[in-house]
Every structure is written in structure tokens, then in C-alpha cells.
Coordinates of C-alpha atoms in Angstrom, one line a residue:
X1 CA -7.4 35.9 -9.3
X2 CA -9.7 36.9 -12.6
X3 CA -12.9 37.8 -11.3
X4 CA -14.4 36.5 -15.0
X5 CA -17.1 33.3 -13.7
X6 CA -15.3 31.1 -15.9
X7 CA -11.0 31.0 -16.5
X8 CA -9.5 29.6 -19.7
X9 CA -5.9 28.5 -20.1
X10 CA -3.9 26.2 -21.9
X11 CA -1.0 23.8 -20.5
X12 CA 1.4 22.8 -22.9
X13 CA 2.4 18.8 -23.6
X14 CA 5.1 17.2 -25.0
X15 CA 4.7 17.0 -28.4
X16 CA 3.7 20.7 -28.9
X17 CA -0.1 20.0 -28.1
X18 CA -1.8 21.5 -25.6
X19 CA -4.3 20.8 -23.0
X20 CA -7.0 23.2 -22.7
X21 CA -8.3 23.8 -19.0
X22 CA -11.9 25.5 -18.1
X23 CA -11.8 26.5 -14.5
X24 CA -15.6 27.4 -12.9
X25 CA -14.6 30.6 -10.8
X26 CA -17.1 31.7 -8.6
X27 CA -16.0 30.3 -5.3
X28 CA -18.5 32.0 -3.1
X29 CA -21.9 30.7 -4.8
X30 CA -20.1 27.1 -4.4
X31 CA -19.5 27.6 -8.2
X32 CA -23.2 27.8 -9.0
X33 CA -24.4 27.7 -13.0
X34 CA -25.0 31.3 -14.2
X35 CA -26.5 31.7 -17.5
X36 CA -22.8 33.7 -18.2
X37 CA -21.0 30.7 -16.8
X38 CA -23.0 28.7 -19.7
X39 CA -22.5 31.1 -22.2
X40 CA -18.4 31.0 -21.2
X41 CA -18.2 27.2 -21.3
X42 CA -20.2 26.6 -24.5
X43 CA -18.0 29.3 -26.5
X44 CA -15.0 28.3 -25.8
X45 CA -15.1 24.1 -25.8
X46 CA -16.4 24.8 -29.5
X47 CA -13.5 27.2 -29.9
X48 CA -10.8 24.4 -28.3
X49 CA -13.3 21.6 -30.4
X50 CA -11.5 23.7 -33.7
X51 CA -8.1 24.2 -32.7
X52 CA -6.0 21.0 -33.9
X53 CA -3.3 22.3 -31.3
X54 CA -6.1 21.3 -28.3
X55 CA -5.9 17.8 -27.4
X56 CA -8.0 17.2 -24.4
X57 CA -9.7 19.4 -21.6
X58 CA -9.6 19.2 -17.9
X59 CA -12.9 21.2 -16.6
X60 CA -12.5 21.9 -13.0
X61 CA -13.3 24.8 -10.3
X62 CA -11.8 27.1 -7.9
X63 CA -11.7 26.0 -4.2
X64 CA -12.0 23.4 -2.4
X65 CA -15.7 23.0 -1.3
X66 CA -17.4 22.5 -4.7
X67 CA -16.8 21.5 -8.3
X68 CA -20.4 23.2 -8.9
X69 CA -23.3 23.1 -6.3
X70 CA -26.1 23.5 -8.9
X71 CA -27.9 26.6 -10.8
X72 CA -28.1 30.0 -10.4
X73 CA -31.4 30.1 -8.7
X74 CA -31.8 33.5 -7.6
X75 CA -32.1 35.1 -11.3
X76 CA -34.5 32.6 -11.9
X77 CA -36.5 32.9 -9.4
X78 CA -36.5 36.5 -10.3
X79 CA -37.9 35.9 -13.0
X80 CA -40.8 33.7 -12.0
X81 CA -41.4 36.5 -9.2
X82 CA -41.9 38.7 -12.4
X83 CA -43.7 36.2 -14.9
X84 CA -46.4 35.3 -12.0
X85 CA -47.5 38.8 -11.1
X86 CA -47.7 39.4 -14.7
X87 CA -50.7 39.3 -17.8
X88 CA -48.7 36.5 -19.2
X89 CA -48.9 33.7 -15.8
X90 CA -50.4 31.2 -17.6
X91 CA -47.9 30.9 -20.9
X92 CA -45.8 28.8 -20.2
X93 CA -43.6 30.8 -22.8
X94 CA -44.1 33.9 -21.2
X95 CA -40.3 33.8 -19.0
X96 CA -37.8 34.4 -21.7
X97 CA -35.3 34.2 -18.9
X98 CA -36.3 30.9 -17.9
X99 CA -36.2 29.5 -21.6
X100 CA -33.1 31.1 -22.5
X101 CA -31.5 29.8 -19.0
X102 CA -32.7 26.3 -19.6
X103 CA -32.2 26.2 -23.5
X104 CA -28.5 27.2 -23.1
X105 CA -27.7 25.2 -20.2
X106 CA -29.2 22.0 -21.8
X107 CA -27.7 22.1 -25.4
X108 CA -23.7 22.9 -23.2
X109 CA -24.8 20.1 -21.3
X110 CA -25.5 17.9 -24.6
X111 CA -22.4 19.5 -26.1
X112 CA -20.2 18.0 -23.5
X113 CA -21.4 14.3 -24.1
X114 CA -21.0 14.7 -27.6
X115 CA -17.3 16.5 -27.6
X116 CA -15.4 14.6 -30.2
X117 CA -12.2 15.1 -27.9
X118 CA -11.4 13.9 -24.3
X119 CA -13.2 15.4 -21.2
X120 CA -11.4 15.5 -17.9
X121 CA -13.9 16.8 -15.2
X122 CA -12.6 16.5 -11.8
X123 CA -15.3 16.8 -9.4
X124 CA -14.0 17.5 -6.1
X125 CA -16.0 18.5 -3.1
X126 CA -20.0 19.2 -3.7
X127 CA -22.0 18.2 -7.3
X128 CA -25.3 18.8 -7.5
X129 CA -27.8 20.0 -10.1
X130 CA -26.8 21.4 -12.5
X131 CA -22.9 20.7 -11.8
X132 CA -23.5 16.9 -12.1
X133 CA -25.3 17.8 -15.5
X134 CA -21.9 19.6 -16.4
X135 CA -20.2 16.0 -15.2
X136 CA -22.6 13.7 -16.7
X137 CA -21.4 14.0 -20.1
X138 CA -17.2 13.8 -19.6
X139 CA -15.7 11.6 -21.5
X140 CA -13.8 11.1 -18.5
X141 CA -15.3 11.5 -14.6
X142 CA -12.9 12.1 -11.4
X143 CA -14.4 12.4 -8.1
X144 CA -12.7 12.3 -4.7
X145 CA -12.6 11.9 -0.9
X146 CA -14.3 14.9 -0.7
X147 CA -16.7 14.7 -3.8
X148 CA -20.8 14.7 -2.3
X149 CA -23.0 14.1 -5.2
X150 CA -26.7 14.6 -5.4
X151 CA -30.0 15.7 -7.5
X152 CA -31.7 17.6 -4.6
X153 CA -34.5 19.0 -6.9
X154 CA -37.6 17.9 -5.3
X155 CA -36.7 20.2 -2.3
X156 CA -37.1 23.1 -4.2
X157 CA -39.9 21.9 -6.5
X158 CA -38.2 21.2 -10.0
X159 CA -37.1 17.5 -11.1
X160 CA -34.0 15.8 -11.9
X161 CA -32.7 17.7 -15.2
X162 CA -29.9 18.3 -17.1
X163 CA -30.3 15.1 -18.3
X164 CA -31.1 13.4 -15.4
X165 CA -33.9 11.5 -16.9
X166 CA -30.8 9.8 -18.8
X167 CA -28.0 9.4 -16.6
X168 CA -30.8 8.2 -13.3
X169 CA -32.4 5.9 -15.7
X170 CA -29.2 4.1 -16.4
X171 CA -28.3 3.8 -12.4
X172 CA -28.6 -0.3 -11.6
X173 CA -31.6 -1.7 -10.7
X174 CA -34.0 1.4 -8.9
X175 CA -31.2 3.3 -7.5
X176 CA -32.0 6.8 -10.0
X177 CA -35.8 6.5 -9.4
X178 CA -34.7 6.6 -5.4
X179 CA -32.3 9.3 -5.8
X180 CA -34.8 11.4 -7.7
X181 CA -37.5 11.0 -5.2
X182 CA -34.7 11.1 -1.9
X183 CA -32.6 13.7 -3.0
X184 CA -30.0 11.4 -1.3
X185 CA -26.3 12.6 -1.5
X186 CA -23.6 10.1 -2.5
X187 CA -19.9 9.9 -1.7
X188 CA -17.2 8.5 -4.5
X189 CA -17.7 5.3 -4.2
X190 CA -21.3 5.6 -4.8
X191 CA -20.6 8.0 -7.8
X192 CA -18.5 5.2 -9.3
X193 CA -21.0 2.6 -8.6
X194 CA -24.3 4.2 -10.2
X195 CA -21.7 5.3 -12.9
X196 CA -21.8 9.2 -12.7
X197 CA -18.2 8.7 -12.0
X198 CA -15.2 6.5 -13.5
X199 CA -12.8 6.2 -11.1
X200 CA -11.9 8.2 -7.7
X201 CA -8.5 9.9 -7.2
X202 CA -7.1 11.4 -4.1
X203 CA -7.6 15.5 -4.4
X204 CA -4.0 15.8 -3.5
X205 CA -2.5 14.0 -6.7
X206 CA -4.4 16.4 -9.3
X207 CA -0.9 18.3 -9.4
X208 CA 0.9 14.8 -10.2
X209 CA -1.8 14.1 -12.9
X210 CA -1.5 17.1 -14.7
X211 CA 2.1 17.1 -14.8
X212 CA 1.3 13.6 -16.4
X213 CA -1.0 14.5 -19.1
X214 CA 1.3 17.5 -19.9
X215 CA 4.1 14.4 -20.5
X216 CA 1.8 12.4 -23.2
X217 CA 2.1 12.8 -26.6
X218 CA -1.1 13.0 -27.7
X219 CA -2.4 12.7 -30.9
X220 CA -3.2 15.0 -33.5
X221 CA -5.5 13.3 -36.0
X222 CA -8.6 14.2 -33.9
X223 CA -11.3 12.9 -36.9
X224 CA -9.1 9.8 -38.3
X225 CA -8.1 8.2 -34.9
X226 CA -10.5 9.7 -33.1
X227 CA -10.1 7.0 -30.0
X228 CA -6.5 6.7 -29.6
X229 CA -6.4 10.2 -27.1
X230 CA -9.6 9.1 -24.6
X231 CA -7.6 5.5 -24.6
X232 CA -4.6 7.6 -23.2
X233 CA -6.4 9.5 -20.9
X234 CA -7.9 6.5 -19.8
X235 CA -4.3 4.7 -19.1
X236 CA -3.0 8.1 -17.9
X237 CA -5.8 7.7 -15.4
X238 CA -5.4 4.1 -14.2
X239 CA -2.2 4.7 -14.1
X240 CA -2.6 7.4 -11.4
X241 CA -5.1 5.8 -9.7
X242 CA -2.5 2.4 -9.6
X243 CA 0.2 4.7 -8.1
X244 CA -2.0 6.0 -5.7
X245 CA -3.3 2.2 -4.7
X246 CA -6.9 3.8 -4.0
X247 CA -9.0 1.6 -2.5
X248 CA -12.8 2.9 -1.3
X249 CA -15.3 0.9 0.4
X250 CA -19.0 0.7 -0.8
X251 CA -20.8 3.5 0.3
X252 CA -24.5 3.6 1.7
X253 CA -26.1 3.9 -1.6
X254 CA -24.5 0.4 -2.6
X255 CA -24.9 -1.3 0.7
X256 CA -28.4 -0.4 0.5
X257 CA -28.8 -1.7 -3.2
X258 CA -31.3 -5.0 -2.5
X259 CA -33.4 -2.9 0.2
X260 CA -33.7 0.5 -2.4
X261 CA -34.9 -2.5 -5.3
X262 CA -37.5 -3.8 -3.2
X263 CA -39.0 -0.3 -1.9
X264 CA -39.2 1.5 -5.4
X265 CA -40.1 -1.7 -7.8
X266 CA -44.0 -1.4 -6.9
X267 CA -45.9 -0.6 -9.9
X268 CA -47.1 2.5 -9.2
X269 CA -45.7 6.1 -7.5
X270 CA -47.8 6.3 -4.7
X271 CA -46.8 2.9 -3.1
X272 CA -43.1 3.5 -3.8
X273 CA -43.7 6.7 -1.8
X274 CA -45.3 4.3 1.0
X275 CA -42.9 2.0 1.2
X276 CA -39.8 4.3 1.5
X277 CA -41.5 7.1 3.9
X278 CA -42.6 4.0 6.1
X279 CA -39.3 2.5 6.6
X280 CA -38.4 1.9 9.8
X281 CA -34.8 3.5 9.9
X282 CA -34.5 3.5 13.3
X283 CA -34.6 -0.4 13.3
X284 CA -31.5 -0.6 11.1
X285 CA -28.7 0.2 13.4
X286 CA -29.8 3.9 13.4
X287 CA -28.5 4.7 9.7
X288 CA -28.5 8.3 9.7
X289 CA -28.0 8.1 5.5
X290 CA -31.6 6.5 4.9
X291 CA -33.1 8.9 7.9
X292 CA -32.3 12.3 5.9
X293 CA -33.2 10.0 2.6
X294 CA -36.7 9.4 3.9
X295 CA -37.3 13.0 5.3
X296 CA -36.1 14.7 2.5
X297 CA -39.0 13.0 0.3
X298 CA -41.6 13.6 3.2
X299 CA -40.5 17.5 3.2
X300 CA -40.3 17.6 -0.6
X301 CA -42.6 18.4 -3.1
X302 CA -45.2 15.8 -4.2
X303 CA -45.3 17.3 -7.9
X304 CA -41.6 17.4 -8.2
X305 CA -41.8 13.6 -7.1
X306 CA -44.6 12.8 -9.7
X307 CA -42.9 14.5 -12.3
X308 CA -39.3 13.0 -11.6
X309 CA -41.1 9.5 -12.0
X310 CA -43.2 10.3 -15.2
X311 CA -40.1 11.8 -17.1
X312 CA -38.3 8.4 -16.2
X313 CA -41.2 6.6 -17.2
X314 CA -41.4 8.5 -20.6
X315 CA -37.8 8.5 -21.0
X316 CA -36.8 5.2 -20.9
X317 CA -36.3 4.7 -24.8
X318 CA -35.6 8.1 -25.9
X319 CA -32.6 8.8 -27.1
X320 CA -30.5 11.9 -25.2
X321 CA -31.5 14.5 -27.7
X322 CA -35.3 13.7 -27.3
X323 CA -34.6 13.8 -23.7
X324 CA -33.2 17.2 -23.4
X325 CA -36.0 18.3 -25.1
X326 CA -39.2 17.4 -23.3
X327 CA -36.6 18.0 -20.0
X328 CA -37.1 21.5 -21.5
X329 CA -40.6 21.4 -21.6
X330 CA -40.8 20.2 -18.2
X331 CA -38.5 23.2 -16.7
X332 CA -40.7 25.8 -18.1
X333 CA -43.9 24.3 -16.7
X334 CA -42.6 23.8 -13.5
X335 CA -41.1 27.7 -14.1
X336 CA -45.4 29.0 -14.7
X337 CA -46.7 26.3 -12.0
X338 CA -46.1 27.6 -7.7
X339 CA -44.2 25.0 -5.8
X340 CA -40.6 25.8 -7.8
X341 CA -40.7 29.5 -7.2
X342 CA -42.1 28.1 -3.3
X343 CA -39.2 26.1 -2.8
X344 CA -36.5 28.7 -3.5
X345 CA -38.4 31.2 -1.3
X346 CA -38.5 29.0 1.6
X347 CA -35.3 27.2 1.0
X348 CA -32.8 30.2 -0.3
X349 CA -34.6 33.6 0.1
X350 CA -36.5 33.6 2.9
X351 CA -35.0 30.3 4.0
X352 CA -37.6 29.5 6.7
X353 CA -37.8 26.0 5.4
X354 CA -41.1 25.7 5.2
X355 CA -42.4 25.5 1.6
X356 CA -46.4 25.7 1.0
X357 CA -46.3 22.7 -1.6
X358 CA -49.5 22.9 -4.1
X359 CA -50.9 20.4 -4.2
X360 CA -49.7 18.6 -0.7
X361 CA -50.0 15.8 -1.1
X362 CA -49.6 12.9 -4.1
X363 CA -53.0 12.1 -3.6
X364 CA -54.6 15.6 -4.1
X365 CA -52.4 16.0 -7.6
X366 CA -55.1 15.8 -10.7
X367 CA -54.4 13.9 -13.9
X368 CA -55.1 17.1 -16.0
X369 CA -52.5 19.3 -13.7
X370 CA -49.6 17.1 -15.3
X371 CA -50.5 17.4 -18.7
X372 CA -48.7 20.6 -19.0
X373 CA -45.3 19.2 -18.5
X374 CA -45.4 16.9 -21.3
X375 CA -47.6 19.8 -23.3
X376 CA -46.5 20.5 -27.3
X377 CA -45.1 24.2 -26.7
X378 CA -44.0 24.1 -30.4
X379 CA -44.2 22.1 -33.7
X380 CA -41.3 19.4 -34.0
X381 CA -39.4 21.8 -36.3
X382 CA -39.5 24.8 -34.2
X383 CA -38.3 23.2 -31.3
X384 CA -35.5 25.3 -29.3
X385 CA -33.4 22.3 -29.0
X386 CA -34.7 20.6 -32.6
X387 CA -31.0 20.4 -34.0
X388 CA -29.9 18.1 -31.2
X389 CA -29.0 14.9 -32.5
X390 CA -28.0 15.2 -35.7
X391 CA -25.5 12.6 -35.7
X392 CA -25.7 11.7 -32.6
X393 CA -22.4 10.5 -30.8
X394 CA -22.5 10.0 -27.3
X395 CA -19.3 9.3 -25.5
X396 CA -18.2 5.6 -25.5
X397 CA -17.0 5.8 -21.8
X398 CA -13.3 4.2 -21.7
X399 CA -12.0 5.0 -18.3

């Protein structure tokens, strides 16, 4: 196999369109983002986007442990390394890698909910990070038996991004506030249930699906019946799923729904944070699912909690565009700041998993020391990501 980060090829269908397939390839880093990878993906989806002969893609990965387990954090933390012995440490402009990483990654993750054409992501095996922001946006979401989702961020001192402030926001009830403070992973059934997934397939019918979508004759008025193709991957889909007679219990996320509402609907952070850290697991039949929920926040970092609940806060009524950009601002001033550079030393580099969080604790965190991740880095119109939105069209999910 190519040794290229990301494969393209196109399967043929029945009416002389094609389907055009983007493969992540980098099996041993679990798939993990690289800024290449980005680069790859964003090129060649507006490339298929042109070609009238393209009727849908399938986005998928090589192997069978992970779709994508998040970003390529050892670059970046290369570069932090750099920016904070450096005359620039307090600019929170002063990593171009950092910017450019999270500038590219964000406007291919907005380009994916906004494709005009069908999506097919099938995320098999592990999705976190960044790999659920490449998920997020498809028009059309496939997890399986194997599929473990997560936003594990606040154990390495970031937050929820790539959009998470919009796809945890829209979770029922408090289940995206619990996720971003927990870091708790969640099977299919979950993924269906908080909606970061449409339906759940068995891994070993993916061959049987594509030889179905390479059957349909898919449309070729792309602009002037611009529905009638995510309709058919949508029935293609059911269909599958029908022959298949997949049926999935609710998972621990869901069974958990009423007792996750009543920890995290206090008013404010720091009693949230109570309630969940003083829950008495051990009471409830031993539930090892809400014991590594409840320690994950109690090892994470109090900032990266703070900050995943203020961007939800703020983010509630902004529209995806708006969020992607003050996600932005938020990634480069936890890029300057200590605990995200901390977390990838003691969870990655040095990985003695003990991170040296600054401040500690919730308590110790100043009003003034979260200021900068909601600070004005430019004026509206020089924005990085200031031509997102024009137009905006976010996927109408069908599946």
C-alpha cells in the first residue's frame, strides 16, 4: 500500500457516475490528523465537489482499530516547545504552526458539513478528536460494533473543538456538557443516540454496501435536485441496515441519561464538578463506565473544564461559522497558556501521567486568566476564518 497519509480513488456506478472514496492511511498513528492529511482531504473533496462525474464520497481509513484517533499532537507540541522558550510567549499569534494547524483543520472540517454532495463516513473502531470533527459534519454517519467515540481533550489540557461547541451543544438534555468535562467514550449506540451518528452497520457488510452504492443510479443534476442523491444514500443505507436486522441496546451514556441531567443542570461549573466527582459509583452496581467518567475529570485539567463550559455557554446561539471562529481563538490561547503543552508531555512524550495542571484547581482559576480565550486577536474582517458562512448550508441530515 501507498505510503501517501491520505488515498484517493474512484468506484464506478451504474449509470456511468462514480463514487469518489478518501481513505485516511496512516495506520500506525491510529490515523491521527496531520496538517498534510488536512491539506489532502480539503483539496481533493473541492476537486470531487467540481467533477459532475462524482456523485457521492465514502471517507474511511485503513485498518481496523481506528477511523481517526484525533490530531497530530507531537508537531504541535513542537511547536509550543518552541513558541514558549521564545521572545514571542506571550502572543498568542506568535505559533504560525499552531494557527495554520488549527485554521486548516477547522475550515475542512466546516467544508465537510457544508459539501453540497452526499458524505459517507464510516467510522469504525476509535473516533476521537479531531476524527469525530472529520465525522461531525457527514451528510451521512456509520459507526459499528467496534466504533468507541470520545472528546478526551481535557486530559491533555485543550477543549472540545472542531466544532464541538456545536455538535455537544446539540446532545439531549446535558449529555455534551458531561462528555466535555468526562472525556467519557461511547459505543454505537450511544453515537446514534446523542446524534454524532445515523445508524450502526455491522463492519463486515461495508463490502455488501459498496457494491450497493456502486449499483444506484445516482443523479447527475447536483445544483437542480440537489436532495434526490442523500435521499438514496439514505434508503441505500436503511436498506443495509434492514438486511442486516441490527438491533443494539442502549449503551451506558443513555442508560445514564436522567442521572447525567441531574448532576450537570446546576447553575454554575463548580457545583456540576461537585456533583459528578462525588458520585458514589461504587454504590451503583459497580459501573466501571461512570468510574473512569468521574476520574478522568478529577485527573483532567480544571482550565480545559472551564473553558469547555464557557465556549458552550457562549455558543449556544451562534451559528457554526461564528463557532469555528472563536473555537480558533480558543486553540491558540490554550496553544501560549501551560497545561496543553503539560498534558501532551505527561500523557504522550514523557507519558508519566502525571500532568502539573496550572492552575489546580477550579477554584484557584482568576476571572482575568480566561479573558484571553475569548480575546479579539483580529478585526472582524481580518479574521482567518472570516469567509465562513457565506451562504451558509449545513447538512439537512436524512439518514
Amino acid at each position: 500500500m501507498s505510503e501517501a497519509p491520505v488515498l484517493f480513488h474512484t468506484l464506478p456506478a451504474a449509470n456511468g457516475m462514480q463514487l469518489g472514496v478518501a481513505t485516511l492511511n496512516s495506520e500506525k498513528t491510529l490515523n491521527a490528523l496531520s496538517k498534510e492529511m488536512v491539506q489532502l482531504l480539503g483539496k481533493q473533496l473541492q476537486a470531487w465537489d467540481k467533477d459532475e462525474s462524482i456523485a457521492m464520497l465514502v471517507l474511511q481509513a485503513a485498518g481496523e482499530k481506528a477511523f481517526c484517533a484525533g490530531g497530530d499532537l507531537q508537531n504541535l507540541y513542537a511547536s509550543m516547545r518552541e513558541h514558549h522558550a521564545s521572545d514571542k510567549k506571550d502572543d498568542l499569534l506568535g505559533n504560525a504552526y499552531a494557527l495554520d494547524f488549527f485554521e486548516q483543520e477547522y475550515r475542512l472540517d466546516y467544508q465537510i458539513h457544508t459539501y453540497r454532495k452526499p458524505i459517507l463516513c464510516w467510522g469504525h473502531g476509535i473516533v476521537m478528536g479531531g476524527g469525530i470533527g472529520l465525522m461531525a459534519g457527514a451528510s451521512h454517519r456509520v459507526v459499528t460494533e467496534k466504533s468507541r467515540l470520545a472528546m478526551p481533550e481535557i486530559a491533555i489540557g485543550l477543549f472540545p473543538d472542531v466544532g464541538g461547541t456545536w455538535f455537544l451543544n446539540r446532545m439531549p438534555g446535558k449529555l455534551g456538557l458531561f462528555l466535555a468535562l468526562t472525556g467519557a467514550n461511547i459505543n454505537a449506540s450511544d453515537a446514534v443516540f446523542v446524534k454524532l451518528a445515523d445508524l450502526q452497520l455491522p463492519h463486515e457488510s461495508k463490502a455488501e454496501l459498496l457494491a450497493r452504492l456502486q449499483a444506484c443510479e445516482w443523479s447527475k443534476q447536483v445544483d437542480n435536485n440537489r436532495l434526490s442523491n442523500h435521499l438514496r444514500l439514505s434508503h441505500i443505507l436503511h436498506e443495509q441496515q434492514r438486511s442486516d436486522k441490527v438491533i443494539s441496546s442502549a449503551g451506558p451514556l443513555r442508560q445514564h441519561f436522567d442521572l447525567i441531567n441531574q448532576l450537570c443542570s446546576a447553575a454554575d461549573l463548580t457545583t456540576i464538578i461537585s456533583n459528578i466527582c462525588q458520585l458514589d459509583v461504587s454504590a451503583m452496581n459497580d459501573d466501571a463506565w461512570l468510574q473512569k467518567a468521574v476520574a478522568s475529570l478529577q485527573k483532567g485539567s480544571p482550565t480545559s473544564a472551564w473553558l469547555a463550559h464557557a465556549l458552550q455557554e457562549r455558543g449556544k446561539h451562534l451559528s457554526l461559522a461564528e463557532i469555528f471562529r472563536m473555537e480558533l481563538v480558543a486553540a491558540l490561547a490554550c496553544a501560549q497558556g501551560h497545561d496543553f503543552a503539560e498534558g501532551i508531555r505527561a500523557l504522550i512524550v514523557d507519558k508519566d501521567q502525571k500532568p502539573q495542571w496550572l492552575p489546580g484547581s477550579l477554584d484557584a482559576l482568576q476571572p482575568q486568566d480566561g479573558e484571553r480565550y475569548f480575546a479579539h486577536l483580529w478585526a472582524a474582517e481580518q479574521h482567518p476564518l472570516r469567509d465562513l458562512g457565506a451562504g451558509e448550508n449545513i447538512q439537512k441530515r436524512a439518514a
